[in-house]
Short mmCIF file of C-alpha atoms in Angstrom, two decimals:
data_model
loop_
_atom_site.label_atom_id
_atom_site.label_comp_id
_atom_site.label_asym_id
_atom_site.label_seq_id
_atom_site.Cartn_x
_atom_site.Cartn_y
_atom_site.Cartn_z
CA UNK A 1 12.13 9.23 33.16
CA UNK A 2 13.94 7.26 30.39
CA UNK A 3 12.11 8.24 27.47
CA UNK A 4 13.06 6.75 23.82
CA UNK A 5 12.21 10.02 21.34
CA UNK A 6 11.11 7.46 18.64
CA UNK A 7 8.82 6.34 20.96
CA UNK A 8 7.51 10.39 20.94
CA UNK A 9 7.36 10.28 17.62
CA UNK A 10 5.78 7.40 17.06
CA UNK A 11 3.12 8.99 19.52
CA UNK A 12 2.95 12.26 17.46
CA UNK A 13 2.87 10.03 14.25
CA UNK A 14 -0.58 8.03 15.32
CA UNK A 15 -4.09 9.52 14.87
CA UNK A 16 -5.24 12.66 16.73
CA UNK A 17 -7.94 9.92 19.08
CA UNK A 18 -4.99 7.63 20.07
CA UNK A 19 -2.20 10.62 21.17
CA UNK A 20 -3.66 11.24 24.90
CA UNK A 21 -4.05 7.48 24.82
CA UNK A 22 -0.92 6.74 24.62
CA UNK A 23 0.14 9.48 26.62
CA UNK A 24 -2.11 8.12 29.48
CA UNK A 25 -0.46 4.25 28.92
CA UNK A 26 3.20 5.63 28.93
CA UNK A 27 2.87 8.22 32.01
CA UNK A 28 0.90 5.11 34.12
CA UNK A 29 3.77 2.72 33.40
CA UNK A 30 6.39 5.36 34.09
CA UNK A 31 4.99 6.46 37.06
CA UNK A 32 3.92 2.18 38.38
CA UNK A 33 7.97 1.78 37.42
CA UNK A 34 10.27 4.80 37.66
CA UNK A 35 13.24 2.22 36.38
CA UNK A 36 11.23 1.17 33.04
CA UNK A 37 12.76 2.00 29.74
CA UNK A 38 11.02 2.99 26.52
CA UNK A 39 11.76 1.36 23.35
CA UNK A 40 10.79 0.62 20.17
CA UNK A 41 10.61 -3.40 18.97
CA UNK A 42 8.78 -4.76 16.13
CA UNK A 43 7.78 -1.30 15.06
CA UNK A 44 5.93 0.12 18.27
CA UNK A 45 6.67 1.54 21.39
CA UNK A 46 7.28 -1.38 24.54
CA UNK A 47 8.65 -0.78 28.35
CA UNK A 48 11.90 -2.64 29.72
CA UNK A 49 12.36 -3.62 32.43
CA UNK A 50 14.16 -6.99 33.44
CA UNK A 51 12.96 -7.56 30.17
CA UNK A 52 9.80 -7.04 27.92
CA UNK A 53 7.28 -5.75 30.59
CA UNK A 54 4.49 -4.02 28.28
CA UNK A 55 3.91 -2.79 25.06
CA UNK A 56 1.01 -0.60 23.16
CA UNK A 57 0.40 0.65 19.85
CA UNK A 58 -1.83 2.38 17.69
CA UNK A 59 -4.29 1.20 14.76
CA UNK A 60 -6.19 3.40 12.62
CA UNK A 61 -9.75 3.07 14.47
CA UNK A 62 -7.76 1.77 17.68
CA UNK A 63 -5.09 1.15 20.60
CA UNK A 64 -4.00 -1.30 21.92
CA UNK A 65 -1.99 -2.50 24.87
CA UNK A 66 -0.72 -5.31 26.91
CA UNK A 67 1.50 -6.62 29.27
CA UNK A 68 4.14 -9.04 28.13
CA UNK A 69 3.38 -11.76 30.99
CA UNK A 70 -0.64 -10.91 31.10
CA UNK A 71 -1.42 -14.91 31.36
CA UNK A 72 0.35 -14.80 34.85
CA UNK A 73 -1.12 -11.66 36.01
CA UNK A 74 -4.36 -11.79 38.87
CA UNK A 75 -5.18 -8.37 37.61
CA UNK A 76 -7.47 -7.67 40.41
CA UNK A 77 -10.09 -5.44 38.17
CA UNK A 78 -10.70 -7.29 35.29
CA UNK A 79 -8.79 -8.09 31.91
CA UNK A 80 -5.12 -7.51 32.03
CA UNK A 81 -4.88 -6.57 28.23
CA UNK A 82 -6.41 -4.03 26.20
CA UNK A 83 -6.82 -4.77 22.47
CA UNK A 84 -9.35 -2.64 21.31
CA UNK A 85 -9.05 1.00 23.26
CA UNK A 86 -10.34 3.40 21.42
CA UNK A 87 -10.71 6.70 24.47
CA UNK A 88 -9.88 7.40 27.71
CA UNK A 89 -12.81 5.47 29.10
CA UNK A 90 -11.44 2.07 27.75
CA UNK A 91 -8.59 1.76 30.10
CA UNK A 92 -9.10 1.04 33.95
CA UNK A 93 -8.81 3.79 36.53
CA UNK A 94 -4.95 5.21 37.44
CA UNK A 95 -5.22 3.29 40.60
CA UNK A 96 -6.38 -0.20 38.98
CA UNK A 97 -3.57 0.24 36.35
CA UNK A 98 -0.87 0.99 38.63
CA UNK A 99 -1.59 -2.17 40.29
CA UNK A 100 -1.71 -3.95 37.03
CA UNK A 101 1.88 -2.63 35.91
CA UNK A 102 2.95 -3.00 39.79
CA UNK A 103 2.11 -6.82 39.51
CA UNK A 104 3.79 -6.91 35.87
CA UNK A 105 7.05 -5.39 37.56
CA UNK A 106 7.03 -8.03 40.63
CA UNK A 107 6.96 -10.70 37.94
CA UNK A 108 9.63 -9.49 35.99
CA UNK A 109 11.66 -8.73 38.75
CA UNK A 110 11.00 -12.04 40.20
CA UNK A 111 12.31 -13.54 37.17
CA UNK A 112 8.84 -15.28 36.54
CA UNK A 113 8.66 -17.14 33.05
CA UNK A 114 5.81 -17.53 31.54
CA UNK A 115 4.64 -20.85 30.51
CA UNK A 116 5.84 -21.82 26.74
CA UNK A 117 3.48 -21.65 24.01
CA UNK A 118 2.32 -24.81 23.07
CA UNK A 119 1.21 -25.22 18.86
CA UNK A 120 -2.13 -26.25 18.13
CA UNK A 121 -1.83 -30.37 16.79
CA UNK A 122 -2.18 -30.67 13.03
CA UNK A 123 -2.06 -33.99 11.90
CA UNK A 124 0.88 -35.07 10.53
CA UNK A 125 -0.59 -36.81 7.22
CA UNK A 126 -3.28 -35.73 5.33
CA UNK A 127 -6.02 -38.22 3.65
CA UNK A 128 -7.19 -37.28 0.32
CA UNK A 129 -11.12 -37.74 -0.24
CA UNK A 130 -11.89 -40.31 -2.79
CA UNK A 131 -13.39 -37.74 -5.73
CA UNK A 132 -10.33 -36.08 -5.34
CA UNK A 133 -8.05 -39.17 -5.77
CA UNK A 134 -10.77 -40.64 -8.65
CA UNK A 135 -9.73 -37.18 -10.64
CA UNK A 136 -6.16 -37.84 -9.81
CA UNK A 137 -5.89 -41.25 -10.92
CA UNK A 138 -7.47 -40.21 -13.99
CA UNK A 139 -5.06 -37.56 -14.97
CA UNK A 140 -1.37 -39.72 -14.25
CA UNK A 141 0.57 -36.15 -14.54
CA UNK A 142 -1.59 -34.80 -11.85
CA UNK A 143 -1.11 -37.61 -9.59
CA UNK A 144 2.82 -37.59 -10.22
CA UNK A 145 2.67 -33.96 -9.11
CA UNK A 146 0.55 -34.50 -6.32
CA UNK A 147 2.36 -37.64 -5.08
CA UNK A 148 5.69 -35.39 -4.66
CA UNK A 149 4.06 -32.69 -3.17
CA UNK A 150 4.80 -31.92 0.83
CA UNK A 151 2.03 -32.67 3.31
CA UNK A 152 1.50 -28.81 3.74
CA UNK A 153 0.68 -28.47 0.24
CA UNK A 154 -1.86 -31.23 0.07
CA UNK A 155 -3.29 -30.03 3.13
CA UNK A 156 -3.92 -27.18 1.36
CA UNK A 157 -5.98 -28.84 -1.67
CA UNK A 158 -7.71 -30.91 0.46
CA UNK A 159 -8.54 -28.35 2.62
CA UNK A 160 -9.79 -25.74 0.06
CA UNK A 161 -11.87 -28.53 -1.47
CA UNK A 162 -13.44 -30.27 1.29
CA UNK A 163 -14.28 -27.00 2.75
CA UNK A 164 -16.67 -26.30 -0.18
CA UNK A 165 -20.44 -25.98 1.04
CA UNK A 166 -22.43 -26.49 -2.14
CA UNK A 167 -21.34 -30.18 -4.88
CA UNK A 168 -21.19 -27.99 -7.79
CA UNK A 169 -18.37 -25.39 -6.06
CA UNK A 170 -16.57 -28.67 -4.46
CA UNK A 171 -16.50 -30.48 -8.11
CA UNK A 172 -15.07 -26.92 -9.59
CA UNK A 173 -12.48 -27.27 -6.72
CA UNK A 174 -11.36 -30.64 -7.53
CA UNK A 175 -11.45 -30.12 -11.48
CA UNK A 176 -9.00 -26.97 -10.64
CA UNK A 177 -7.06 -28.27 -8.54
CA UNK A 178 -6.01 -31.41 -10.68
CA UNK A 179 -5.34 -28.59 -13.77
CA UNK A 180 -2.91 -27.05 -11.47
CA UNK A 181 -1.31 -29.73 -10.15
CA UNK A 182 -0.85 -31.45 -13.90
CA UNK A 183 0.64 -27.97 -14.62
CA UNK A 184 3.40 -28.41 -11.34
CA UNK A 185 1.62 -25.59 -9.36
CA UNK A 186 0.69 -25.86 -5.51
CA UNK A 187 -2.63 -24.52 -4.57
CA UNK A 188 -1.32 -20.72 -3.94
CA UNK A 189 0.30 -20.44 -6.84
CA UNK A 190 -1.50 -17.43 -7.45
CA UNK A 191 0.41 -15.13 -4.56
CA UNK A 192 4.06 -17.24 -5.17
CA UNK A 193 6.11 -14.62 -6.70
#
């Protein structure tokens, strides 16, 4: 078995309910792929071979798991990736997983890619509702500001303020908001160290 010992301490590191979790999830995959690898990436444990096959980790109330190319996968007894495992009982029977991490294998071996992520559209410009631009024109500082501010940052004024349910929070958005921007800040100027 090639076994990473940061991976075995990252095992005896997590919380008593996820250790014979993980256990379970790295003996499967070693056993489905005598040639995987253990490592650790981004913090938690994952299993090489011909690349990124799986990876798991552990949460405080939680496991979780997943193979790296799950969107290909048939999985042939139900869902291929397991976010929230919290015992034994969440994962599928030895049998059904070793045909899960069988079918990851073949794909990776294959060479299968898996199809690019595609970003969700944002439009490109953002339209300002009229109370906000009626406050802006009123306050020329506030406009100047806002006029030289990126599209991101309006988004996020408009945003914040047309997202208000109730008139009295959305006119308490808009009267903020043009304070701040007369004053040169962008609406998270709060977290901006």
């Amino acid at each position: 078995m090639n076994t990473d010992p940061r991976v075995d301490d990252y095992i005896e590191k997590s919380a008593p309910f996820a250790r014979p979790i993980l256990r379970r999830i790295r003996d499967v995959v070693h056993v489905g792929c005598p040639e995987v690898e253990d490592t650790m990436k981004w913090s938690f444990p994952h299993f090489m071979h011909h690349g990124i096959l799986c990876s798991m980790a552990s949460f405080k109330a939680h496991c979780a798991f997943g193979f790296w190319k799950e969107q290909l996968m048939t999985g042939t007894t139900g869902p291929q990736k397991f976010s929230k495992v919290t015992s034994l009982k969440d994962l599928p029977s030895r049998a059904a997983f070793l045909r899960l991490v069988r079918e990851a294998v073949r794909l990776n071996e294959d060479g299968v890619e898996p199809p690019p992520r595609t970003k969700p559209e944002r439009p490109r410009s953002v339209r300002a509702p009229a109370d906000l631009l009626s406050a802006l024109n009123n306050n020329p500082r506030a406009r100047a500001a806002y006029d030289e501010m990126s599209p991101s940052h309006k988004r996020e004024y408009i945003e914040w303020i047309t997202e208000a349910k109730r008139d009295e929070t959305r006119k308490r958005r808009v009267s903020a908001a043009v304070e701040w921007m007369a004053e040169g800040r962008i609406r998270s100027w709060k977290y901006v160290r």
